[in-house]
């Protein structure tokens, strides 16, 4: 037999052991064996599904869900785990039965750790009310009862949960302790019990002594009657102070604890609802942002095509200035890659004509001595085509600056002409001007 | 005799349903076959 077959055999062996344990309600044993089975073969779907069922049975629905989800991931078709998940789906929503159970259990544990045992007991009773098979909650409740010396309640809770998980070692320990303490208590009570004998006398047994009281006691003395009345009144007051008042106080305390737990539960449920609404608001905000982005992008595209169309119409009508201005408004980032070449060709044609027109206008201004106006137009030309007219635009821009007295800018543009168009006809003139200005 | 404080320390908060995803991702799924494969790989590496 190959090693792999042996491994599979071990896995099946532990699965069978787990199945037997589950059948006799030994959930701890079943979980232990099924976990071992999966340690040998993680793909043992039956073992994984049964492990999930065992977790579910003891109220650990998150672990149950974990095993079933993994099971479905391993085998997505014809798998019982899918049905199990569908079945518990309504109970594992944020406000579902199991979610509330877990939240309340965690809250009770917090109360217990903080020393608020009354609150913890009230909360755990509710948990057990919702899910009577929640082993962890029942164990904690049993422990708290034992600590409060409420052994009878502890035994009741623990015996009930023993039907779900019979071999849980913690449960067995707690149950043993609670039963022993309960037996001791009963024994003490029976020691102080009174018995009525055949001759009508009443006998009290205390430790090893038997106290016998006559059946009739006659005393007609008035003083004794008065003493008895006063004694009765005192006893009545004492009973009121030591027995009734603490009872009333306890009841009031229990009621206030109950109210506090109710308020906490309401807050928890409302918090869950608020979180739900918050999630919805976040989703809707995301959707709104996505829609805004999409609208913005559509507007950008619309503006791009409008300007492109305006440019084309103006260019066809020979209105090169308008065409050039429309071109300057176009955002080149919005062009789709497929149309980039066509756009570039059109742009070059428009720019050529536009620059020609601007150069004629700037030249006219320069010749008439309107250097300020000439500068504005030459700057536009330089922006569109820095070396326009074999550097002539740069040269006359520099000249215009020099003639208006802005020598610093004139130097910048002479230098640019020398750098960018070193072989142009105006480069030599630019050099001589530059030398003169920099002396 | 049960020591209440010690026993109480053994109780841990239950995982809430919202934490199920984390529980699934954190689950160690290695089985005996994975361990054997790892051992074989290790043995081959040592032989080389």
PDB file of C-alpha atoms in Angstrom, chain A residues 99-270:
ATOM      1  CA  UNK A  99     -24.717  37.393  15.167  1.00  0.00           C
ATOM      2  CA  UNK A 100     -26.762  38.757  18.057  1.00  0.00           C
ATOM      3  CA  UNK A 101     -25.952  35.658  20.138  1.00  0.00           C
ATOM      4  CA  UNK A 102     -22.213  36.115  19.624  1.00  0.00           C
ATOM      5  CA  UNK A 103     -22.380  39.850  20.333  1.00  0.00           C
ATOM      6  CA  UNK A 104     -24.351  39.248  23.539  1.00  0.00           C
ATOM      7  CA  UNK A 105     -21.968  36.471  24.639  1.00  0.00           C
ATOM      8  CA  UNK A 106     -18.953  38.741  24.112  1.00  0.00           C
ATOM      9  CA  UNK A 107     -20.729  41.490  26.028  1.00  0.00           C
ATOM     10  CA  UNK A 108     -21.497  39.069  28.875  1.00  0.00           C
ATOM     11  CA  UNK A 109     -17.861  37.960  28.988  1.00  0.00           C
ATOM     12  CA  UNK A 110     -16.852  41.602  29.264  1.00  0.00           C
ATOM     13  CA  UNK A 111     -19.307  42.113  32.114  1.00  0.00           C
ATOM     14  CA  UNK A 112     -17.953  39.020  33.882  1.00  0.00           C
ATOM     15  CA  UNK A 113     -14.351  40.205  33.511  1.00  0.00           C
ATOM     16  CA  UNK A 114     -15.317  43.603  34.883  1.00  0.00           C
ATOM     17  CA  UNK A 115     -16.935  41.958  37.912  1.00  0.00           C
ATOM     18  CA  UNK A 116     -20.535  42.718  36.865  1.00  0.00           C
ATOM     19  CA  UNK A 117     -21.656  39.144  37.343  1.00  0.00           C
ATOM     20  CA  UNK A 118     -25.365  39.990  37.663  1.00  0.00           C
ATOM     21  CA  UNK A 119     -25.341  41.708  34.287  1.00  0.00           C
ATOM     22  CA  UNK A 120     -23.341  38.868  32.778  1.00  0.00           C
ATOM     23  CA  UNK A 121     -25.859  36.294  34.066  1.00  0.00           C
ATOM     24  CA  UNK A 122     -28.847  38.237  32.676  1.00  0.00           C
ATOM     25  CA  UNK A 123     -27.108  38.583  29.298  1.00  0.00           C
ATOM     26  CA  UNK A 124     -26.094  34.906  29.175  1.00  0.00           C
ATOM     27  CA  UNK A 125     -29.633  33.813  30.029  1.00  0.00           C
ATOM     28  CA  UNK A 126     -30.781  35.716  26.967  1.00  0.00           C
ATOM     29  CA  UNK A 127     -28.084  34.092  24.834  1.00  0.00           C
ATOM     30  CA  UNK A 128     -29.171  30.635  25.995  1.00  0.00           C
ATOM     31  CA  UNK A 129     -32.772  31.665  25.316  1.00  0.00           C
ATOM     32  CA  UNK A 130     -31.890  32.465  21.693  1.00  0.00           C
ATOM     33  CA  UNK A 131     -29.572  29.501  21.151  1.00  0.00           C
ATOM     34  CA  UNK A 132     -29.923  26.801  23.853  1.00  0.00           C
ATOM     35  CA  UNK A 133     -27.028  24.856  22.264  1.00  0.00           C
ATOM     36  CA  UNK A 134     -24.397  27.569  22.636  1.00  0.00           C
ATOM     37  CA  UNK A 135     -21.975  25.510  24.754  1.00  0.00           C
ATOM     38  CA  UNK A 136     -19.496  28.287  25.556  1.00  0.00           C
ATOM     39  CA  UNK A 137     -22.269  30.560  26.838  1.00  0.00           C
ATOM     40  CA  UNK A 138     -23.778  27.777  28.961  1.00  0.00           C
ATOM     41  CA  UNK A 139     -20.368  26.966  30.462  1.00  0.00           C
ATOM     42  CA  UNK A 140     -19.769  30.595  31.364  1.00  0.00           C
ATOM     43  CA  UNK A 141     -23.250  30.857  32.869  1.00  0.00           C
ATOM     44  CA  UNK A 142     -22.619  27.665  34.859  1.00  0.00           C
ATOM     45  CA  UNK A 143     -19.313  29.041  36.127  1.00  0.00           C
ATOM     46  CA  UNK A 144     -20.939  32.294  37.214  1.00  0.00           C
ATOM     47  CA  UNK A 145     -23.713  30.397  39.006  1.00  0.00           C
ATOM     48  CA  UNK A 146     -21.118  28.277  40.825  1.00  0.00           C
ATOM     49  CA  UNK A 147     -19.221  31.398  41.839  1.00  0.00           C
ATOM     50  CA  UNK A 148     -22.478  32.936  43.145  1.00  0.00           C
ATOM     51  CA  UNK A 149     -23.199  29.672  44.995  1.00  0.00           C
ATOM     52  CA  UNK A 150     -26.364  29.124  42.936  1.00  0.00           C
ATOM     53  CA  UNK A 151     -25.497  25.463  42.558  1.00  0.00           C
ATOM     54  CA  UNK A 152     -28.967  24.260  41.607  1.00  0.00           C
ATOM     55  CA  UNK A 153     -29.157  26.720  38.687  1.00  0.00           C
ATOM     56  CA  UNK A 154     -25.606  25.752  37.685  1.00  0.00           C
ATOM     57  CA  UNK A 155     -26.528  22.057  37.643  1.00  0.00           C
ATOM     58  CA  UNK A 156     -29.657  22.752  35.580  1.00  0.00           C
ATOM     59  CA  UNK A 157     -27.779  24.790  32.952  1.00  0.00           C
ATOM     60  CA  UNK A 158     -24.859  22.368  32.750  1.00  0.00           C
ATOM     61  CA  UNK A 159     -27.058  19.263  32.577  1.00  0.00           C
ATOM     62  CA  UNK A 160     -29.040  20.824  29.733  1.00  0.00           C
ATOM     63  CA  UNK A 161     -25.878  21.536  27.745  1.00  0.00           C
ATOM     64  CA  UNK A 162     -24.519  18.042  28.510  1.00  0.00           C
ATOM     65  CA  UNK A 163     -27.168  16.764  26.075  1.00  0.00           C
ATOM     66  CA  UNK A 164     -25.366  18.699  23.315  1.00  0.00           C
ATOM     67  CA  UNK A 165     -21.731  18.052  24.231  1.00  0.00           C
ATOM     68  CA  UNK A 166     -21.640  15.133  26.643  1.00  0.00           C
ATOM     69  CA  UNK A 167     -17.865  14.670  26.930  1.00  0.00           C
ATOM     70  CA  UNK A 168     -16.774  18.268  27.236  1.00  0.00           C
ATOM     71  CA  UNK A 169     -14.109  18.141  29.969  1.00  0.00           C
ATOM     72  CA  UNK A 170     -14.793  21.669  31.236  1.00  0.00           C
ATOM     73  CA  UNK A 171     -18.483  20.852  31.437  1.00  0.00           C
ATOM     74  CA  UNK A 172     -17.787  17.638  33.377  1.00  0.00           C
ATOM     75  CA  UNK A 173     -15.553  19.496  35.859  1.00  0.00           C
ATOM     76  CA  UNK A 174     -18.088  22.265  36.443  1.00  0.00           C
ATOM     77  CA  UNK A 175     -20.935  19.789  36.761  1.00  0.00           C
ATOM     78  CA  UNK A 176     -19.001  17.694  39.279  1.00  0.00           C
ATOM     79  CA  UNK A 177     -18.193  20.762  41.355  1.00  0.00           C
ATOM     80  CA  UNK A 178     -21.780  22.058  41.243  1.00  0.00           C
ATOM     81  CA  UNK A 179     -23.232  18.653  42.191  1.00  0.00           C
ATOM     82  CA  UNK A 180     -20.794  18.208  45.081  1.00  0.00           C
ATOM     83  CA  UNK A 181     -21.525  21.666  46.456  1.00  0.00           C
ATOM     84  CA  UNK A 182     -25.242  21.111  46.051  1.00  0.00           C
ATOM     85  CA  UNK A 183     -24.991  17.811  47.934  1.00  0.00           C
ATOM     86  CA  UNK A 184     -23.067  19.519  50.781  1.00  0.00           C
ATOM     87  CA  UNK A 185     -25.733  22.207  50.993  1.00  0.00           C
ATOM     88  CA  UNK A 186     -28.538  19.615  51.123  1.00  0.00           C
ATOM     89  CA  UNK A 187     -26.696  17.707  53.820  1.00  0.00           C
ATOM     90  CA  UNK A 188     -26.396  20.854  55.980  1.00  0.00           C
ATOM     91  CA  UNK A 189     -30.100  21.540  55.574  1.00  0.00           C
ATOM     92  CA  UNK A 190     -31.090  18.005  56.562  1.00  0.00           C
ATOM     93  CA  UNK A 191     -28.967  18.300  59.740  1.00  0.00           C
ATOM     94  CA  UNK A 192     -31.157  21.156  61.017  1.00  0.00           C
ATOM     95  CA  UNK A 193     -34.431  19.409  60.133  1.00  0.00           C
ATOM     96  CA  UNK A 194     -37.174  18.938  62.720  1.00  0.00           C
ATOM     97  CA  UNK A 195     -39.040  15.662  63.278  1.00  0.00           C
ATOM     98  CA  UNK A 196     -42.341  15.104  65.107  1.00  0.00           C
ATOM     99  CA  UNK A 197     -42.384  12.022  67.300  1.00  0.00           C
ATOM    100  CA  UNK A 198     -45.387   9.724  68.049  1.00  0.00           C
ATOM    101  CA  UNK A 199     -46.109  11.247  71.484  1.00  0.00           C
ATOM    102  CA  UNK A 200     -46.538  14.718  69.959  1.00  0.00           C
ATOM    103  CA  UNK A 201     -43.175  16.168  71.017  1.00  0.00           C
ATOM    104  CA  UNK A 202     -41.055  18.006  68.400  1.00  0.00           C
ATOM    105  CA  UNK A 203     -37.384  16.955  68.052  1.00  0.00           C
ATOM    106  CA  UNK A 204     -34.644  19.120  66.408  1.00  0.00           C
ATOM    107  CA  UNK A 205     -31.462  17.429  65.259  1.00  0.00           C
ATOM    108  CA  UNK A 206     -28.428  19.690  65.374  1.00  0.00           C
ATOM    109  CA  UNK A 207     -25.004  18.083  64.755  1.00  0.00           C
ATOM    110  CA  UNK A 208     -24.949  15.107  67.167  1.00  0.00           C
ATOM    111  CA  UNK A 209     -27.505  16.579  69.626  1.00  0.00           C
ATOM    112  CA  UNK A 210     -31.273  16.016  69.571  1.00  0.00           C
ATOM    113  CA  UNK A 211     -33.324  18.800  71.149  1.00  0.00           C
ATOM    114  CA  UNK A 212     -36.837  17.754  72.229  1.00  0.00           C
ATOM    115  CA  UNK A 213     -39.539  20.336  72.750  1.00  0.00           C
ATOM    116  CA  UNK A 214     -42.831  19.457  74.487  1.00  0.00           C
ATOM    117  CA  UNK A 215     -45.875  19.488  72.253  1.00  0.00           C
ATOM    118  CA  UNK A 216     -47.831  21.939  74.478  1.00  0.00           C
ATOM    119  CA  UNK A 217     -46.480  24.760  76.525  1.00  0.00           C
ATOM    120  CA  UNK A 218     -48.796  26.658  78.802  1.00  0.00           C
ATOM    121  CA  UNK A 219     -47.982  29.926  80.534  1.00  0.00           C
ATOM    122  CA  UNK A 220     -50.829  32.191  81.506  1.00  0.00           C
ATOM    123  CA  UNK A 221     -48.788  34.870  83.166  1.00  0.00           C
ATOM    124  CA  UNK A 222     -49.578  38.366  81.750  1.00  0.00           C
ATOM    125  CA  UNK A 223     -45.964  39.426  81.953  1.00  0.00           C
ATOM    126  CA  UNK A 224     -44.933  36.494  79.853  1.00  0.00           C
ATOM    127  CA  UNK A 225     -47.644  37.376  77.305  1.00  0.00           C
ATOM    128  CA  UNK A 226     -46.380  40.947  77.107  1.00  0.00           C
ATOM    129  CA  UNK A 227     -42.798  39.764  76.766  1.00  0.00           C
ATOM    130  CA  UNK A 228     -43.916  37.415  74.007  1.00  0.00           C
ATOM    131  CA  UNK A 229     -45.712  40.225  72.161  1.00  0.00           C
ATOM    132  CA  UNK A 230     -42.665  42.512  72.386  1.00  0.00           C
ATOM    133  CA  UNK A 231     -40.429  39.644  71.373  1.00  0.00           C
ATOM    134  CA  UNK A 232     -42.740  38.943  68.404  1.00  0.00           C
ATOM    135  CA  UNK A 233     -42.627  42.588  67.351  1.00  0.00           C
ATOM    136  CA  UNK A 234     -38.820  42.675  67.573  1.00  0.00           C
ATOM    137  CA  UNK A 235     -38.548  39.445  65.580  1.00  0.00           C
ATOM    138  CA  UNK A 236     -40.983  40.887  63.006  1.00  0.00           C
ATOM    139  CA  UNK A 237     -38.890  44.043  62.632  1.00  0.00           C
ATOM    140  CA  UNK A 238     -35.701  42.014  62.367  1.00  0.00           C
ATOM    141  CA  UNK A 239     -37.245  39.774  59.725  1.00  0.00           C
ATOM    142  CA  UNK A 240     -38.302  42.908  57.843  1.00  0.00           C
ATOM    143  CA  UNK A 241     -34.834  44.450  58.055  1.00  0.00           C
ATOM    144  CA  UNK A 242     -32.754  41.329  57.336  1.00  0.00           C
ATOM    145  CA  UNK A 243     -34.976  39.279  55.040  1.00  0.00           C
ATOM    146  CA  UNK A 244     -37.571  41.410  53.252  1.00  0.00           C
ATOM    147  CA  UNK A 245     -35.559  44.591  52.616  1.00  0.00           C
ATOM    148  CA  UNK A 246     -32.550  42.779  51.024  1.00  0.00           C
ATOM    149  CA  UNK A 247     -35.020  40.828  48.886  1.00  0.00           C
ATOM    150  CA  UNK A 248     -36.678  44.025  47.695  1.00  0.00           C
ATOM    151  CA  UNK A 249     -33.257  45.591  47.105  1.00  0.00           C
ATOM    152  CA  UNK A 250     -32.120  42.523  45.165  1.00  0.00           C
ATOM    153  CA  UNK A 251     -35.260  42.633  43.054  1.00  0.00           C
ATOM    154  CA  UNK A 252     -34.721  46.332  42.323  1.00  0.00           C
ATOM    155  CA  UNK A 253     -31.092  45.673  41.463  1.00  0.00           C
ATOM    156  CA  UNK A 254     -32.093  42.777  39.195  1.00  0.00           C
ATOM    157  CA  UNK A 255     -34.645  44.981  37.460  1.00  0.00           C
ATOM    158  CA  UNK A 256     -32.134  47.768  36.926  1.00  0.00           C
ATOM    159  CA  UNK A 257     -29.596  45.222  35.613  1.00  0.00           C
ATOM    160  CA  UNK A 258     -32.263  43.901  33.245  1.00  0.00           C
ATOM    161  CA  UNK A 259     -32.997  47.441  32.054  1.00  0.00           C
ATOM    162  CA  UNK A 260     -29.298  48.135  31.550  1.00  0.00           C
ATOM    163  CA  UNK A 261     -28.921  44.982  29.478  1.00  0.00           C
ATOM    164  CA  UNK A 262     -32.010  45.934  27.456  1.00  0.00           C
ATOM    165  CA  UNK A 263     -30.552  49.378  26.845  1.00  0.00           C
ATOM    166  CA  UNK A 264     -27.214  47.865  25.823  1.00  0.00           C
ATOM    167  CA  UNK A 265     -28.980  45.498  23.464  1.00  0.00           C
ATOM    168  CA  UNK A 266     -30.920  48.357  21.934  1.00  0.00           C
ATOM    169  CA  UNK A 267     -27.717  50.325  21.487  1.00  0.00           C
ATOM    170  CA  UNK A 268     -25.963  47.324  19.894  1.00  0.00           C
ATOM    171  CA  UNK A 269     -28.879  46.731  17.490  1.00  0.00           C
ATOM    172  CA  UNK A 270     -29.075  50.425  16.622  1.00  0.00           C
TER     173      UNK A 270
END
